[in-house]
Amino acid sequence: APGSVEVEGFWVQGGGLEVEVQEQESYILTEQVRRNLADLCRIVSLCDHPVLLQGHTSVGKTSLITYLARITGNRCVRVNNHEHTDIQEYIGSYTSTTSGKLVFKLGVLAEAMVAGSWIILDELNLAPTDVLEALNRVPNDNRELFIPETQDTIVAAPGFRVFGTQYPPVQYGGRKLLSRAFRNRFLELHFDQLPTADLETILEKRCALPRSYSQKTV
């Protein structure tokens, strides 16, 4: 398709933003990272279904999505979920202007849908139940978000994509098991820990350390 960018042998729809070479060079692509990137590109190139990435800390779930967005010129925003995440952060809320007038300001998710941006929902299984319920319709085929305060329904613009990340719920405290119905709305990718050799390479190239120092650090 016009405007697509080839990444790891797959054509990903570009977002129109200028791509900086420096951004591409700052991300270290080891063998395992390339395989993870290819798996992600395979899904993104074929459909616009939401993608849920699961894996332990430091396997590069969020950074992989951010990197793919940057090299394809897609705008990408991120929400860090926790047990006190407010639904207003996603949808929006009324706020007063300098003149004292009340206006409704869209939240991060609503803005991303209007702009056709990518959005990363980090640590999705830490989000409160009311947040997950509000997100329920977004991953559907209709890709809609209802705003109760204004009684408006936002329909996602072309280019809008949802990515979720989570740690394995059983092994990390405070994480809930997402319902099967909710998880069925996502295509899931499970990432393993990066091999020792990959970590050494990342330290060596990203931190400009001698190989012997990187090996000892790992």
CSV table of N, CA and C in Angstrom, one decimal, residues 57-156:
chain,number,residue,atom,x,y,z
A,57,THR,N,10.1,-8.5,32.9
A,57,THR,CA,10.7,-7.2,32.9
A,57,THR,C,12.0,-7.2,32.0
A,58,SER,N,12.2,-6.1,31.3
A,58,SER,CA,13.4,-5.9,30.5
A,58,SER,C,13.5,-6.7,29.3
A,59,VAL,N,12.4,-7.3,28.8
A,59,VAL,CA,12.5,-8.1,27.5
A,59,VAL,C,12.3,-7.1,26.3
A,60,GLY,N,11.9,-5.9,26.6
A,60,GLY,CA,11.7,-4.9,25.5
A,60,GLY,C,10.3,-4.8,24.9
A,61,LYS,N,9.3,-5.1,25.7
A,61,LYS,CA,7.9,-5.1,25.1
A,61,LYS,C,7.6,-3.7,24.7
A,62,THR,N,7.7,-2.7,25.6
A,62,THR,CA,7.3,-1.3,25.2
A,62,THR,C,8.2,-0.7,24.2
A,63,SER,N,9.5,-0.9,24.4
A,63,SER,CA,10.5,-0.3,23.5
A,63,SER,C,10.4,-0.8,22.1
A,64,LEU,N,10.0,-2.1,22.0
A,64,LEU,CA,9.8,-2.6,20.6
A,64,LEU,C,8.7,-1.9,19.9
A,65,ILE,N,7.6,-1.7,20.5
A,65,ILE,CA,6.5,-1.0,19.9
A,65,ILE,C,6.8,0.4,19.6
A,66,THR,N,7.5,1.1,20.5
A,66,THR,CA,7.9,2.5,20.3
A,66,THR,C,8.9,2.6,19.1
A,67,TYR,N,9.8,1.6,19.0
A,67,TYR,CA,10.8,1.6,17.9
A,67,TYR,C,10.1,1.4,16.6
A,68,LEU,N,9.1,0.5,16.5
A,68,LEU,CA,8.4,0.2,15.3
A,68,LEU,C,7.6,1.5,14.9
A,69,ALA,N,7.0,2.1,15.8
A,69,ALA,CA,6.3,3.4,15.5
A,69,ALA,C,7.2,4.4,15.0
A,70,ARG,N,8.4,4.6,15.6
A,70,ARG,CA,9.3,5.6,15.1
A,70,ARG,C,9.8,5.4,13.7
A,71,ILE,N,10.2,4.2,13.4
A,71,ILE,CA,10.8,3.9,12.1
A,71,ILE,C,9.7,3.8,11.0
A,72,THR,N,8.4,3.8,11.3
A,72,THR,CA,7.4,3.8,10.3
A,72,THR,C,6.6,5.2,10.3
A,73,GLY,N,7.1,6.1,11.1
A,73,GLY,CA,6.5,7.4,11.1
A,73,GLY,C,5.1,7.5,11.7
A,74,ASN,N,4.8,6.6,12.7
A,74,ASN,CA,3.5,6.7,13.4
A,74,ASN,C,3.7,7.3,14.7
A,75,ARG,N,2.7,8.2,15.0
A,75,ARG,CA,2.7,8.8,16.3
A,75,ARG,C,2.3,7.8,17.4
A,76,CYS,N,3.0,7.8,18.5
A,76,CYS,CA,2.7,6.7,19.5
A,76,CYS,C,2.6,7.4,20.9
A,77,VAL,N,1.6,7.1,21.6
A,77,VAL,CA,1.4,7.6,23.0
A,77,VAL,C,1.3,6.4,23.9
A,78,ARG,N,1.5,6.7,25.2
A,78,ARG,CA,1.6,5.6,26.2
A,78,ARG,C,0.8,5.9,27.5
A,79,VAL,N,0.2,4.9,28.1
A,79,VAL,CA,-0.5,5.1,29.4
A,79,VAL,C,0.1,4.1,30.3
A,80,ASN,N,0.7,4.5,31.4
A,80,ASN,CA,1.2,3.6,32.4
A,80,ASN,C,0.1,3.3,33.5
A,81,ASN,N,-0.4,2.1,33.4
A,81,ASN,CA,-1.5,1.7,34.3
A,81,ASN,C,-1.0,1.3,35.7
A,82,HIS,N,-1.8,1.5,36.7
A,82,HIS,CA,-1.5,1.1,38.1
A,82,HIS,C,-2.9,0.9,38.7
A,83,GLU,N,-2.8,0.5,40.0
A,83,GLU,CA,-4.1,0.2,40.6
A,83,GLU,C,-5.0,1.4,40.9
A,84,HIS,N,-4.4,2.6,40.7
A,84,HIS,CA,-5.2,3.9,41.0
A,84,HIS,C,-5.4,4.6,39.7
A,85,THR,N,-5.2,4.0,38.5
A,85,THR,CA,-5.4,4.7,37.2
A,85,THR,C,-6.9,5.1,37.2
A,86,ASP,N,-7.1,6.4,36.8
A,86,ASP,CA,-8.5,6.9,36.7
A,86,ASP,C,-9.0,6.8,35.3
A,87,ILE,N,-10.2,6.5,35.1
A,87,ILE,CA,-10.8,6.3,33.8
A,87,ILE,C,-10.7,7.7,33.0
A,88,GLN,N,-10.7,8.8,33.8
A,88,GLN,CA,-10.7,10.1,33.1
A,88,GLN,C,-9.4,10.3,32.4
A,89,GLU,N,-8.3,9.6,32.8
A,89,GLU,CA,-7.0,9.7,32.1
A,89,GLU,C,-7.2,9.2,30.7
A,90,TYR,N,-8.0,8.2,30.5
A,90,TYR,CA,-8.2,7.6,29.2
A,90,TYR,C,-9.2,8.4,28.4
A,91,ILE,N,-10.4,8.7,29.0
A,91,ILE,CA,-11.5,9.2,28.2
A,91,ILE,C,-11.5,10.8,28.2
A,92,GLY,N,-11.2,11.4,29.3
A,92,GLY,CA,-11.2,12.8,29.4
A,92,GLY,C,-12.1,13.3,30.6
A,93,SER,N,-12.0,14.6,30.8
A,93,SER,CA,-12.8,15.2,31.9
A,93,SER,C,-13.0,16.7,31.6
A,94,TYR,N,-14.0,17.3,32.3
A,94,TYR,CA,-14.2,18.7,32.2
A,94,TYR,C,-13.1,19.5,32.9
A,95,THR,N,-12.7,20.6,32.3
A,95,THR,CA,-11.7,21.4,32.9
A,95,THR,C,-12.0,22.9,32.6
A,96,SER,N,-11.6,23.8,33.4
A,96,SER,CA,-11.9,25.2,33.2
A,96,SER,C,-10.8,25.9,32.5
A,97,THR,N,-11.2,26.8,31.6
A,97,THR,CA,-10.3,27.6,30.8
A,97,THR,C,-9.8,28.8,31.7
A,98,THR,N,-8.9,29.6,31.1
A,98,THR,CA,-8.5,30.8,31.9
A,98,THR,C,-9.6,31.8,32.1
A,99,SER,N,-10.6,31.8,31.2
A,99,SER,CA,-11.8,32.7,31.3
A,99,SER,C,-12.9,32.1,32.3
A,100,GLY,N,-12.6,30.9,32.8
A,100,GLY,CA,-13.6,30.3,33.7
A,100,GLY,C,-14.6,29.4,33.1
A,101,LYS,N,-14.5,29.2,31.8
A,101,LYS,CA,-15.5,28.4,31.0
A,101,LYS,C,-15.1,26.9,31.2
A,102,LEU,N,-16.2,26.1,31.4
A,102,LEU,CA,-15.9,24.7,31.5
A,102,LEU,C,-15.9,24.0,30.1
A,103,VAL,N,-14.9,23.3,29.8
A,103,VAL,CA,-14.8,22.6,28.5
A,103,VAL,C,-14.3,21.2,28.7
A,104,PHE,N,-14.7,20.3,27.8
A,104,PHE,CA,-14.3,18.9,28.0
A,104,PHE,C,-13.0,18.6,27.3
A,105,LYS,N,-12.0,18.2,28.0
A,105,LYS,CA,-10.7,17.9,27.4
A,105,LYS,C,-10.6,16.4,27.2
A,106,LEU,N,-10.3,15.9,26.0
A,106,LEU,CA,-10.2,14.5,25.7
A,106,LEU,C,-9.0,13.9,26.5
A,107,GLY,N,-9.1,12.7,26.9
A,107,GLY,CA,-8.0,11.9,27.5
A,107,GLY,C,-7.1,11.3,26.5
A,108,VAL,N,-6.1,10.6,26.9
A,108,VAL,CA,-5.1,10.1,26.0
A,108,VAL,C,-5.7,9.1,25.0
A,109,LEU,N,-6.5,8.2,25.4
A,109,LEU,CA,-7.1,7.2,24.5
A,109,LEU,C,-8.0,7.9,23.5
A,110,ALA,N,-8.8,8.8,23.9
A,110,ALA,CA,-9.8,9.5,23.0
A,110,ALA,C,-9.0,10.3,22.0
A,111,GLU,N,-7.9,11.0,22.4
A,111,GLU,CA,-7.1,11.8,21.5
A,111,GLU,C,-6.4,10.9,20.5
A,112,ALA,N,-5.9,9.8,20.9
A,112,ALA,CA,-5.3,8.8,20.0
A,112,ALA,C,-6.3,8.3,18.9
A,113,MET,N,-7.5,8.1,19.3
A,113,MET,CA,-8.5,7.6,18.4
A,113,MET,C,-8.8,8.7,17.4
A,114,VAL,N,-9.0,9.9,17.8
A,114,VAL,CA,-9.3,11.0,16.9
A,114,VAL,C,-8.1,11.2,15.9
A,115,ALA,N,-6.9,11.2,16.4
A,115,ALA,CA,-5.7,11.5,15.6
A,115,ALA,C,-5.3,10.3,14.8
A,116,GLY,N,-5.8,9.1,15.0
A,116,GLY,CA,-5.3,7.9,14.3
A,116,GLY,C,-3.9,7.5,14.7
A,117,SER,N,-3.6,7.7,16.0
A,117,SER,CA,-2.3,7.3,16.6
A,117,SER,C,-2.2,5.9,17.1
A,118,TRP,N,-1.0,5.5,17.4
A,118,TRP,CA,-0.8,4.2,18.2
A,118,TRP,C,-0.9,4.5,19.6
A,119,ILE,N,-1.4,3.6,20.4
A,119,ILE,CA,-1.4,3.8,21.9
A,119,ILE,C,-1.0,2.5,22.6
A,120,ILE,N,-0.1,2.7,23.5
A,120,ILE,CA,0.4,1.5,24.3
A,120,ILE,C,-0.2,1.6,25.7
A,121,LEU,N,-0.9,0.5,26.1
A,121,LEU,CA,-1.5,0.4,27.4
A,121,LEU,C,-0.6,-0.4,28.3
A,122,ASP,N,0.4,0.2,28.9
A,122,ASP,CA,1.4,-0.5,29.7
A,122,ASP,C,0.8,-1.1,31.0
A,123,GLU,N,1.3,-2.3,31.3
A,123,GLU,CA,0.9,-3.1,32.5
A,123,GLU,C,-0.7,-3.1,32.6
A,124,LEU,N,-1.3,-3.6,31.5
A,124,LEU,CA,-2.7,-3.6,31.4
A,124,LEU,C,-3.4,-4.4,32.5
A,125,ASN,N,-2.8,-5.4,33.0
A,125,ASN,CA,-3.4,-6.2,34.1
A,125,ASN,C,-3.2,-5.6,35.4
A,126,LEU,N,-2.7,-4.4,35.5
A,126,LEU,CA,-2.8,-3.6,36.7
A,126,LEU,C,-3.9,-2.6,36.8
A,127,ALA,N,-4.5,-2.4,35.6
A,127,ALA,CA,-5.6,-1.4,35.5
A,127,ALA,C,-6.8,-1.8,36.3
A,128,PRO,N,-7.5,-0.9,37.0
A,128,PRO,CA,-8.8,-1.2,37.7
A,128,PRO,C,-9.8,-1.7,36.8
A,129,THR,N,-10.8,-2.4,37.4
A,129,THR,CA,-11.9,-3.1,36.6
A,129,THR,C,-12.7,-2.1,35.8
A,130,ASP,N,-13.0,-0.9,36.4
A,130,ASP,CA,-13.8,0.1,35.6
A,130,ASP,C,-13.1,0.6,34.4
A,131,VAL,N,-11.8,0.7,34.4
A,131,VAL,CA,-11.0,1.1,33.3
A,131,VAL,C,-11.1,0.0,32.2
A,132,LEU,N,-10.9,-1.3,32.6
A,132,LEU,CA,-11.0,-2.4,31.6
A,132,LEU,C,-12.4,-2.4,31.0
A,133,GLU,N,-13.4,-2.2,31.8
A,133,GLU,CA,-14.8,-2.2,31.2
A,133,GLU,C,-15.0,-1.1,30.2
A,134,ALA,N,-14.4,0.1,30.5
A,134,ALA,CA,-14.5,1.2,29.5
A,134,ALA,C,-13.8,0.9,28.2
A,135,LEU,N,-12.7,0.1,28.3
A,135,LEU,CA,-11.9,-0.2,27.2
A,135,LEU,C,-12.5,-1.3,26.3
A,136,ASN,N,-13.6,-1.9,26.9
A,136,ASN,CA,-14.1,-3.2,26.3
A,136,ASN,C,-14.5,-3.0,24.8
A,137,ARG,N,-15.1,-1.9,24.4
A,137,ARG,CA,-15.6,-1.7,23.1
A,137,ARG,C,-14.5,-1.3,22.1
A,138,VAL,N,-13.4,-0.7,22.6
A,138,VAL,CA,-12.4,-0.2,21.8
A,138,VAL,C,-11.7,-1.2,20.9
A,139,PRO,N,-11.3,-2.4,21.5
A,139,PRO,CA,-10.7,-3.4,20.6
A,139,PRO,C,-11.6,-4.1,19.7
A,140,ASN,N,-12.9,-3.9,19.8
A,140,ASN,CA,-13.9,-4.5,18.9
A,140,ASN,C,-13.7,-4.0,17.5
A,141,ASP,N,-14.4,-4.7,16.5
A,141,ASP,CA,-14.4,-4.3,15.1
A,141,ASP,C,-14.9,-2.9,14.9
A,142,ASN,N,-15.9,-2.5,15.8
A,142,ASN,CA,-16.4,-1.1,15.6
A,142,ASN,C,-15.5,0.0,16.1
A,143,ARG,N,-14.5,-0.4,16.9
A,143,ARG,CA,-13.5,0.6,17.4
A,143,ARG,C,-14.1,1.9,17.8
A,144,GLU,N,-15.0,1.8,18.8
A,144,GLU,CA,-15.7,3.0,19.3
A,144,GLU,C,-15.4,3.2,20.8
A,145,LEU,N,-15.5,4.5,21.2
A,145,LEU,CA,-15.4,4.8,22.6
A,145,LEU,C,-16.5,5.8,23.0
A,146,PHE,N,-17.4,5.3,23.9
A,146,PHE,CA,-18.5,6.2,24.4
A,146,PHE,C,-18.0,7.0,25.5
A,147,ILE,N,-18.4,8.3,25.4
A,147,ILE,CA,-18.0,9.3,26.5
A,147,ILE,C,-19.3,9.7,27.2
A,148,PRO,N,-19.5,9.1,28.4
A,148,PRO,CA,-20.8,9.4,29.2
A,148,PRO,C,-21.0,10.9,29.4
A,149,GLU,N,-20.0,11.6,29.8
A,149,GLU,CA,-20.1,13.0,30.1
A,149,GLU,C,-20.7,13.9,29.0
A,150,THR,N,-20.3,13.6,27.8
A,150,THR,CA,-20.8,14.4,26.6
A,150,THR,C,-21.8,13.6,25.8
A,151,GLN,N,-22.0,12.3,26.1
A,151,GLN,CA,-22.9,11.4,25.3
A,151,GLN,C,-22.5,11.3,23.9
A,152,ASP,N,-21.2,11.5,23.7
A,152,ASP,CA,-20.6,11.3,22.3
A,152,ASP,C,-20.0,10.0,22.2
A,153,THR,N,-19.9,9.5,20.9
A,153,THR,CA,-19.2,8.3,20.6
A,153,THR,C,-18.1,8.6,19.6
A,154,ILE,N,-16.9,8.3,20.0
A,154,ILE,CA,-15.7,8.5,19.1
A,154,ILE,C,-15.4,7.3,18.3
A,155,VAL,N,-15.4,7.4,17.0
A,155,VAL,CA,-15.0,6.3,16.2
A,155,VAL,C,-13.5,6.5,15.7
A,156,ALA,N,-12.7,5.5,15.9
A,156,ALA,CA,-11.3,5.6,15.6
A,156,ALA,C,-11.0,6.0,14.2
